[in-house]
């Protein structure tokens, strides 16, 4: 049974008196010449409950009745506790309980059990708190089902800065949307404002961009526009050929490397073939990490191809390919020292180096046979 407090009813009546009518999630209340009218609509828009000509005391009694009370407390949460300020926050919180898909009583039943929303590597669980306000738990998806007592309990959204800065090996995370968020923590009971602030620190701008896309207002900046506006040392990326941009998207903008869903293309009307990923929130422009990497790749693409001759057995050729794949997919640490049948096994790689390297050169073949240094002047190539 949902309890309606006097201050919730006072707020509802004040809203009706000042605005003439209130309508939200099936609840309709208005002031008429004959008194207050209250109606509850079903999912088809038909009246399930309707009362007309109510005095204030009669209205309060009806509003506390079993079939109406959840609609009143639901209105109070969204109209007063959340309010209309911060439309992106409001949109996400309503998304977290599928507010546009289920009637209030059905939603309340689900909230009492907890309604989960996946957000990158995070699970957000919405529940009903005191006075039917919502409470939100945020934890890593890898910790789903674990007792909070087993986790590092946090309650300040600013704690998310520490969690987002380093991976589980203590390495700095330059890309906050990389699938490398450390696990082992929980924010057990946040209000709506703090929940969204926490998510915004863990995945910056993910909620505004998600909602702007949902509303058809996402402003996408494509590669060509991004490249053309670069200045200083980064203005060279405008020279990167289109196929190089394809390789960038294939290398960086996939689910294994970034949890955003790439929406930017080469330019408007010219889509890239590389998969953009399946993330919950969109990437509206090439990020700073991609731009910085593109500067190096632009310089690499300026080199002319050369023909090198190496001697490798078929198994050694396959091993070189396995090493490249393992490094590119981030699987090197998963290959144990005893896994000598894996091409990227450390001992197999060391054996190949001992057999085929002369100094720093594969098969004794110098990178620059003419003895010229590379553009950076380090003599070690790019």
Tab-separated table of C-alpha atoms in Angstrom:
chain	number	residue	atom	x	y	z
A	1	UNK	CA	0.000	0.000	0.000
A	2	UNK	CA	1.370	3.383	-1.016
A	3	UNK	CA	1.114	6.126	1.593
A	4	UNK	CA	0.533	9.694	0.423
A	5	UNK	CA	1.830	12.444	2.679
A	6	UNK	CA	0.034	15.763	3.233
A	7	UNK	CA	2.891	17.752	1.682
A	8	UNK	CA	2.647	15.669	-1.490
A	9	UNK	CA	-1.043	16.460	-1.782
A	10	UNK	CA	-0.407	20.111	-0.970
A	11	UNK	CA	2.115	20.301	-3.808
A	12	UNK	CA	-0.292	18.620	-6.222
A	13	UNK	CA	-3.152	20.963	-5.354
A	14	UNK	CA	-0.861	23.987	-5.628
A	15	UNK	CA	0.218	22.833	-9.085
A	16	UNK	CA	-3.407	22.412	-10.161
A	17	UNK	CA	-4.423	25.813	-8.828
A	18	UNK	CA	-1.490	27.596	-10.446
A	19	UNK	CA	-1.565	25.745	-13.758
A	20	UNK	CA	-5.187	24.749	-14.114
A	21	UNK	CA	-4.385	21.076	-14.714
A	22	UNK	CA	-1.787	18.366	-14.097
A	23	UNK	CA	-1.141	15.386	-16.345
A	24	UNK	CA	1.598	12.757	-15.942
A	25	UNK	CA	1.829	9.002	-16.490
A	26	UNK	CA	-1.932	8.476	-16.581
A	27	UNK	CA	-2.818	10.885	-13.753
A	28	UNK	CA	-5.044	13.832	-14.762
A	29	UNK	CA	-6.177	16.452	-12.263
A	30	UNK	CA	-7.844	19.762	-12.966
A	31	UNK	CA	-9.773	22.464	-11.146
A	32	UNK	CA	-13.269	23.085	-12.484
A	33	UNK	CA	-16.166	25.303	-11.484
A	34	UNK	CA	-17.696	22.290	-9.743
A	35	UNK	CA	-14.529	21.356	-7.809
A	36	UNK	CA	-11.635	19.074	-8.587
A	37	UNK	CA	-11.723	16.426	-11.301
A	38	UNK	CA	-9.391	13.435	-11.046
A	39	UNK	CA	-8.946	10.691	-13.599
A	40	UNK	CA	-6.611	7.719	-13.993
A	41	UNK	CA	-6.116	6.562	-17.578
A	42	UNK	CA	-5.120	3.059	-18.646
A	43	UNK	CA	-2.500	2.318	-21.292
A	44	UNK	CA	-5.111	2.827	-24.038
A	45	UNK	CA	-5.998	6.309	-22.807
A	46	UNK	CA	-9.373	5.244	-21.421
A	47	UNK	CA	-10.465	6.248	-17.923
A	48	UNK	CA	-10.072	3.522	-15.316
A	49	UNK	CA	-11.010	5.838	-12.464
A	50	UNK	CA	-12.791	9.156	-12.697
A	51	UNK	CA	-14.121	11.543	-10.069
A	52	UNK	CA	-15.698	14.924	-10.763
A	53	UNK	CA	-16.871	17.745	-8.549
A	54	UNK	CA	-14.627	16.830	-5.628
A	55	UNK	CA	-14.222	19.145	-2.671
A	56	UNK	CA	-10.689	19.516	-1.360
A	57	UNK	CA	-11.325	17.076	1.482
A	58	UNK	CA	-12.957	14.572	-0.875
A	59	UNK	CA	-10.085	14.995	-3.332
A	60	UNK	CA	-7.555	14.218	-0.591
A	61	UNK	CA	-9.474	11.106	0.365
A	62	UNK	CA	-9.636	9.867	-3.241
A	63	UNK	CA	-5.966	10.667	-3.793
A	64	UNK	CA	-5.042	8.407	-0.866
A	65	UNK	CA	-7.095	5.489	-2.144
A	66	UNK	CA	-5.286	2.309	-3.202
A	67	UNK	CA	-5.794	2.717	-6.953
A	68	UNK	CA	-4.784	6.391	-7.044
A	69	UNK	CA	-2.051	6.808	-4.417
A	70	UNK	CA	0.823	5.409	-6.553
A	71	UNK	CA	-0.015	7.897	-9.306
A	72	UNK	CA	0.094	10.768	-6.819
A	73	UNK	CA	3.469	9.826	-5.309
A	74	UNK	CA	4.798	9.154	-8.806
A	75	UNK	CA	3.723	12.647	-9.881
A	76	UNK	CA	5.362	14.153	-6.811
A	77	UNK	CA	8.660	12.406	-7.489
A	78	UNK	CA	8.900	13.566	-11.090
A	79	UNK	CA	7.354	17.002	-10.673
A	80	UNK	CA	8.938	18.011	-7.369
A	81	UNK	CA	11.899	15.789	-6.475
A	82	UNK	CA	13.275	15.644	-10.028
A	83	UNK	CA	11.508	18.617	-11.584
A	84	UNK	CA	11.964	19.982	-15.073
A	85	UNK	CA	15.492	21.275	-14.548
A	86	UNK	CA	18.112	19.164	-16.273
A	87	UNK	CA	16.122	17.529	-19.044
A	88	UNK	CA	18.873	15.008	-19.808
A	89	UNK	CA	18.962	13.859	-16.191
A	90	UNK	CA	15.191	13.533	-16.114
A	91	UNK	CA	15.160	11.597	-19.384
A	92	UNK	CA	17.748	9.104	-18.151
A	93	UNK	CA	16.042	8.537	-14.799
A	94	UNK	CA	12.739	7.875	-16.550
A	95	UNK	CA	14.563	5.549	-18.937
A	96	UNK	CA	15.969	3.671	-15.923
A	97	UNK	CA	12.453	2.602	-14.957
A	98	UNK	CA	10.968	2.378	-18.455
A	99	UNK	CA	8.497	5.101	-17.508
A	100	UNK	CA	7.071	5.409	-21.021
A	101	UNK	CA	6.466	1.674	-21.364
A	102	UNK	CA	4.625	0.610	-18.202
A	103	UNK	CA	1.751	2.009	-16.128
A	104	UNK	CA	2.607	3.256	-12.664
A	105	UNK	CA	1.358	0.269	-10.577
A	106	UNK	CA	3.219	-2.185	-12.787
A	107	UNK	CA	6.322	0.005	-12.600
A	108	UNK	CA	6.125	0.229	-8.816
A	109	UNK	CA	5.999	-3.580	-8.562
A	110	UNK	CA	9.107	-3.801	-10.747
A	111	UNK	CA	10.895	-1.073	-8.795
A	112	UNK	CA	10.323	-2.901	-5.523
A	113	UNK	CA	12.296	-5.788	-7.032
A	114	UNK	CA	14.837	-3.442	-8.661
A	115	UNK	CA	14.969	-2.376	-12.322
A	116	UNK	CA	18.373	-2.687	-13.998
A	117	UNK	CA	19.856	-0.584	-16.785
A	118	UNK	CA	23.197	-1.382	-18.431
A	119	UNK	CA	25.366	1.641	-19.143
A	120	UNK	CA	28.723	0.700	-20.619
A	121	UNK	CA	30.368	-1.575	-18.055
A	122	UNK	CA	27.982	-0.365	-15.361
A	123	UNK	CA	24.664	-1.640	-14.033
A	124	UNK	CA	22.266	0.953	-12.594
A	125	UNK	CA	19.519	-0.490	-10.391
A	126	UNK	CA	16.509	1.714	-9.618
A	127	UNK	CA	14.369	0.899	-6.570
A	128	UNK	CA	11.602	2.545	-4.553
A	129	UNK	CA	12.875	4.413	-1.540
A	130	UNK	CA	11.198	6.341	1.244
A	131	UNK	CA	7.985	8.165	0.244
A	132	UNK	CA	8.230	6.444	-3.139
A	133	UNK	CA	11.303	8.438	-4.044
A	134	UNK	CA	13.697	6.425	-6.132
A	135	UNK	CA	17.073	5.171	-4.984
A	136	UNK	CA	19.787	4.164	-7.438
A	137	UNK	CA	22.573	1.654	-6.989
A	138	UNK	CA	25.571	1.856	-9.328
A	139	UNK	CA	28.130	-0.913	-9.624
A	140	UNK	CA	30.379	-2.595	-12.196
A	141	UNK	CA	28.637	-5.268	-14.263
A	142	UNK	CA	31.315	-7.772	-13.198
A	143	UNK	CA	30.110	-7.347	-9.607
A	144	UNK	CA	26.456	-8.007	-10.353
A	145	UNK	CA	24.979	-10.267	-7.694
A	146	UNK	CA	27.778	-9.735	-5.182
A	147	UNK	CA	26.929	-8.703	-1.626
A	148	UNK	CA	27.672	-4.981	-1.112
A	149	UNK	CA	29.661	-5.948	2.005
A	150	UNK	CA	32.162	-7.611	-0.332
A	151	UNK	CA	32.669	-4.385	-2.287
A	152	UNK	CA	34.209	-0.981	-1.657
A	153	UNK	CA	31.154	1.055	-0.654
A	154	UNK	CA	31.090	4.657	-1.912
A	155	UNK	CA	28.513	7.407	-1.433
A	156	UNK	CA	30.089	10.555	-2.923
A	157	UNK	CA	29.775	10.970	-6.707
A	158	UNK	CA	33.218	12.588	-6.753
A	159	UNK	CA	34.671	9.220	-5.729
A	160	UNK	CA	33.971	8.159	-9.300
A	161	UNK	CA	36.938	10.280	-10.450
A	162	UNK	CA	39.335	7.954	-8.667
A	163	UNK	CA	37.584	4.855	-10.011
A	164	UNK	CA	37.700	6.132	-13.599
A	165	UNK	CA	41.342	7.210	-13.605
A	166	UNK	CA	43.239	3.899	-13.467
A	167	UNK	CA	42.579	0.352	-14.641
A	168	UNK	CA	42.953	-2.757	-12.478
A	169	UNK	CA	46.715	-2.784	-13.160
A	170	UNK	CA	47.150	0.804	-12.047
A	171	UNK	CA	47.606	2.169	-15.565
A	172	UNK	CA	46.168	5.559	-16.471
A	173	UNK	CA	43.010	5.430	-18.586
A	174	UNK	CA	43.199	8.254	-21.155
A	175	UNK	CA	39.912	7.109	-22.693
A	176	UNK	CA	37.132	6.997	-20.105
A	177	UNK	CA	34.870	5.026	-22.451
A	178	UNK	CA	37.419	2.215	-22.854
A	179	UNK	CA	36.201	-1.178	-21.542
A	180	UNK	CA	38.781	-1.136	-18.756
A	181	UNK	CA	36.847	0.312	-15.818
A	182	UNK	CA	38.042	-1.184	-12.552
A	183	UNK	CA	35.511	-3.305	-10.626
A	184	UNK	CA	35.029	-4.057	-6.922
A	185	UNK	CA	33.016	-1.009	-5.779
A	186	UNK	CA	29.399	0.043	-5.319
A	187	UNK	CA	27.390	3.221	-4.787
A	188	UNK	CA	24.519	1.560	-2.921
A	189	UNK	CA	21.885	4.281	-2.550
A	190	UNK	CA	22.108	7.488	-4.528
A	191	UNK	CA	19.346	9.953	-5.297
A	192	UNK	CA	18.644	10.826	-8.906
A	193	UNK	CA	20.912	13.874	-9.060
A	194	UNK	CA	23.902	12.051	-7.550
A	195	UNK	CA	23.321	8.966	-9.685
A	196	UNK	CA	23.497	10.971	-12.899
A	197	UNK	CA	26.501	12.942	-11.653
A	198	UNK	CA	28.303	9.679	-10.892
A	199	UNK	CA	27.594	8.317	-14.355
A	200	UNK	CA	28.695	11.579	-15.932
A	201	UNK	CA	32.075	11.292	-14.216
A	202	UNK	CA	32.508	7.651	-15.198
A	203	UNK	CA	31.333	8.265	-18.785
A	204	UNK	CA	31.558	12.008	-19.508
A	205	UNK	CA	28.722	13.478	-21.612
A	206	UNK	CA	27.237	10.034	-22.212
A	207	UNK	CA	23.791	10.934	-20.840
A	208	UNK	CA	23.383	14.278	-22.659
A	209	UNK	CA	24.546	12.754	-25.956
A	210	UNK	CA	22.275	9.730	-25.488
A	211	UNK	CA	19.276	11.970	-24.874
A	212	UNK	CA	20.105	14.402	-27.675
A	213	UNK	CA	20.258	11.449	-30.055
A	214	UNK	CA	16.976	10.115	-28.681
A	215	UNK	CA	15.361	13.504	-29.278
A	216	UNK	CA	16.843	13.767	-32.773
A	217	UNK	CA	19.076	16.696	-31.803
A	218	UNK	CA	22.542	15.105	-31.649
A	219	UNK	CA	25.045	17.347	-33.406
A	220	UNK	CA	27.523	15.070	-35.170
A	221	UNK	CA	30.901	16.384	-36.309
A	222	UNK	CA	32.359	14.132	-39.006
A	223	UNK	CA	36.006	13.415	-39.715
A	224	UNK	CA	36.556	15.958	-42.486
A	225	UNK	CA	35.180	18.814	-40.393
A	226	UNK	CA	37.215	17.702	-37.381
A	227	UNK	CA	40.405	17.473	-39.417
A	228	UNK	CA	39.895	20.835	-41.107
A	229	UNK	CA	39.536	22.727	-37.848
A	230	UNK	CA	42.773	21.378	-36.322
A	231	UNK	CA	45.641	23.829	-35.820
A	232	UNK	CA	49.274	23.638	-34.776
A	233	UNK	CA	50.900	20.217	-34.772
A	234	UNK	CA	47.569	18.502	-35.453
A	235	UNK	CA	46.711	20.288	-38.698
A	236	UNK	CA	48.544	17.534	-40.616
A	237	UNK	CA	45.714	15.049	-40.015
A	238	UNK	CA	43.796	16.737	-42.828
A	239	UNK	CA	46.273	15.015	-45.155
A	240	UNK	CA	45.408	11.517	-43.944
A	241	UNK	CA	43.893	9.591	-46.898
A	242	UNK	CA	40.353	8.323	-46.615
A	243	UNK	CA	41.468	4.696	-46.335
A	244	UNK	CA	43.593	5.745	-43.363
A	245	UNK	CA	40.454	7.065	-41.656
A	246	UNK	CA	38.832	3.679	-42.304
A	247	UNK	CA	41.761	1.992	-40.579
A	248	UNK	CA	41.503	4.405	-37.644
A	249	UNK	CA	37.820	3.567	-37.174
A	250	UNK	CA	38.551	-0.143	-37.435
A	251	UNK	CA	41.410	0.106	-34.944
A	252	UNK	CA	39.884	2.439	-32.343
A	253	UNK	CA	36.126	2.731	-32.679
A	254	UNK	CA	34.897	-0.805	-31.996
A	255	UNK	CA	33.353	-2.326	-28.879
A	256	UNK	CA	36.573	-4.040	-27.826
A	257	UNK	CA	38.318	-0.655	-27.601
A	258	UNK	CA	35.547	1.861	-26.849
A	259	UNK	CA	32.059	1.490	-25.418
A	260	UNK	CA	30.645	4.417	-27.365
A	261	UNK	CA	28.777	3.830	-30.614
A	262	UNK	CA	30.493	5.768	-33.395
A	263	UNK	CA	28.058	8.036	-35.221
A	264	UNK	CA	30.598	10.206	-37.055
A	265	UNK	CA	31.534	9.254	-40.600
A	266	UNK	CA	34.155	10.445	-43.059
A	267	UNK	CA	31.800	13.277	-43.908
A	268	UNK	CA	28.063	13.760	-44.224
A	269	UNK	CA	26.793	11.362	-46.868
A	270	UNK	CA	30.054	9.406	-46.974
A	271	UNK	CA	29.882	6.599	-44.450
A	272	UNK	CA	32.814	4.549	-43.261
A	273	UNK	CA	32.645	0.796	-43.751
A	274	UNK	CA	34.122	0.035	-40.322
A	275	UNK	CA	31.684	-1.180	-37.670
A	276	UNK	CA	30.650	1.646	-35.348
A	277	UNK	CA	29.973	-0.552	-32.322
A	278	UNK	CA	26.801	-1.260	-30.359
A	279	UNK	CA	27.212	0.932	-27.285
A	280	UNK	CA	24.278	2.455	-25.415
A	281	UNK	CA	25.536	6.001	-25.943
A	282	UNK	CA	26.799	7.655	-29.123
A	283	UNK	CA	30.160	9.132	-30.079
A	284	UNK	CA	29.395	12.378	-31.883
A	285	UNK	CA	32.905	13.300	-33.071
A	286	UNK	CA	36.450	11.915	-33.272
A	287	UNK	CA	37.833	12.035	-29.737
A	288	UNK	CA	41.111	13.645	-28.704
A	289	UNK	CA	42.795	10.243	-28.467
A	290	UNK	CA	41.885	9.464	-32.086
A	291	UNK	CA	43.052	12.897	-33.230
A	292	UNK	CA	46.389	12.496	-31.429
A	293	UNK	CA	46.908	9.029	-32.894
A	294	UNK	CA	45.878	10.269	-36.339
A	295	UNK	CA	48.779	12.741	-36.296
A	296	UNK	CA	51.242	9.837	-36.010
A	297	UNK	CA	49.401	7.742	-38.562
A	298	UNK	CA	49.350	10.653	-41.007
A	299	UNK	CA	53.144	10.808	-40.795
A	300	UNK	CA	53.372	7.038	-41.216
A	301	UNK	CA	51.220	7.167	-44.345
A	302	UNK	CA	53.684	9.609	-45.901
A	303	UNK	CA	56.288	6.835	-46.109
A	304	UNK	CA	56.700	4.977	-49.370
A	305	UNK	CA	56.377	1.210	-49.331
A	306	UNK	CA	59.520	-0.857	-49.700
A	307	UNK	CA	60.067	-4.516	-50.455
A	308	UNK	CA	61.854	-6.529	-47.793
A	309	UNK	CA	62.924	-10.132	-48.077
A	310	UNK	CA	62.778	-12.403	-45.039
A	311	UNK	CA	63.228	-16.112	-44.552
A	312	UNK	CA	60.528	-17.653	-42.355
A	313	UNK	CA	59.107	-21.131	-42.094
A	314	UNK	CA	55.319	-21.394	-42.597
A	315	UNK	CA	54.891	-21.827	-38.833
A	316	UNK	CA	57.019	-18.756	-38.171
A	317	UNK	CA	54.934	-16.673	-40.584
A	318	UNK	CA	51.798	-17.802	-38.756
A	319	UNK	CA	53.492	-16.989	-35.454
A	320	UNK	CA	54.199	-13.399	-36.558
A	321	UNK	CA	50.527	-13.091	-37.493
A	322	UNK	CA	49.480	-14.552	-34.126
A	323	UNK	CA	51.690	-12.063	-32.273
A	324	UNK	CA	50.160	-9.111	-34.135
A	325	UNK	CA	46.640	-10.393	-33.442
A	326	UNK	CA	47.337	-10.950	-29.747
A	327	UNK	CA	48.815	-7.490	-29.279
A	328	UNK	CA	46.015	-5.819	-31.276
A	329	UNK	CA	43.306	-7.651	-29.319
A	330	UNK	CA	44.947	-7.099	-25.930
A	331	UNK	CA	45.308	-10.836	-25.250
A	332	UNK	CA	49.022	-10.985	-24.506
A	333	UNK	CA	48.515	-11.117	-20.727
A	334	UNK	CA	46.075	-14.018	-21.124
A	335	UNK	CA	48.707	-16.269	-22.734
A	336	UNK	CA	50.505	-18.224	-20.033
A	337	UNK	CA	54.201	-19.023	-20.161
A	338	UNK	CA	53.327	-22.723	-20.408
A	339	UNK	CA	51.140	-22.169	-23.490
A	340	UNK	CA	53.966	-22.873	-25.937
A	341	UNK	CA	51.463	-23.848	-28.617
A	342	UNK	CA	50.253	-20.226	-28.718
A	343	UNK	CA	52.080	-18.190	-31.345
A	344	UNK	CA	52.244	-15.161	-29.049
A	345	UNK	CA	53.663	-17.149	-26.141
A	346	UNK	CA	56.548	-15.181	-24.632
A	347	UNK	CA	59.062	-18.038	-24.875
A	348	UNK	CA	58.095	-18.789	-28.471
A	349	UNK	CA	58.512	-15.108	-29.326
A	350	UNK	CA	61.917	-15.060	-27.643
A	351	UNK	CA	62.916	-18.208	-29.535
A	352	UNK	CA	61.886	-16.600	-32.818
A	353	UNK	CA	63.891	-13.495	-31.951
A	354	UNK	CA	66.946	-15.551	-31.040
A	355	UNK	CA	66.707	-17.461	-34.308
A	356	UNK	CA	65.749	-14.770	-36.800
A	357	UNK	CA	67.062	-11.465	-35.441
A	358	UNK	CA	70.515	-10.074	-36.031
A	359	UNK	CA	70.854	-7.169	-33.651
A	360	UNK	CA	67.566	-5.270	-33.915
A	361	UNK	CA	66.787	-6.377	-37.472
A	362	UNK	CA	64.609	-9.273	-38.592
A	363	UNK	CA	66.719	-11.660	-40.698
A	364	UNK	CA	69.506	-9.098	-40.562
A	365	UNK	CA	67.594	-6.888	-43.037
A	366	UNK	CA	68.027	-3.199	-42.145
A	367	UNK	CA	64.939	-1.008	-42.138
A	368	UNK	CA	66.784	1.723	-44.049
A	369	UNK	CA	69.252	-0.045	-46.346
A	370	UNK	CA	70.643	3.230	-47.630
A	371	UNK	CA	71.538	4.230	-44.063
A	372	UNK	CA	69.113	7.177	-44.017
A	373	UNK	CA	67.420	8.049	-40.768
A	374	UNK	CA	63.657	8.357	-40.534
A	375	UNK	CA	61.852	11.690	-40.297
A	376	UNK	CA	62.062	11.798	-36.515
A	377	UNK	CA	65.796	11.361	-36.733
A	378	UNK	CA	65.965	8.500	-34.243
A	379	UNK	CA	67.287	5.963	-36.729
A	380	UNK	CA	64.793	3.335	-35.596
A	381	UNK	CA	62.026	3.933	-38.095
A	382	UNK	CA	58.394	4.578	-37.296
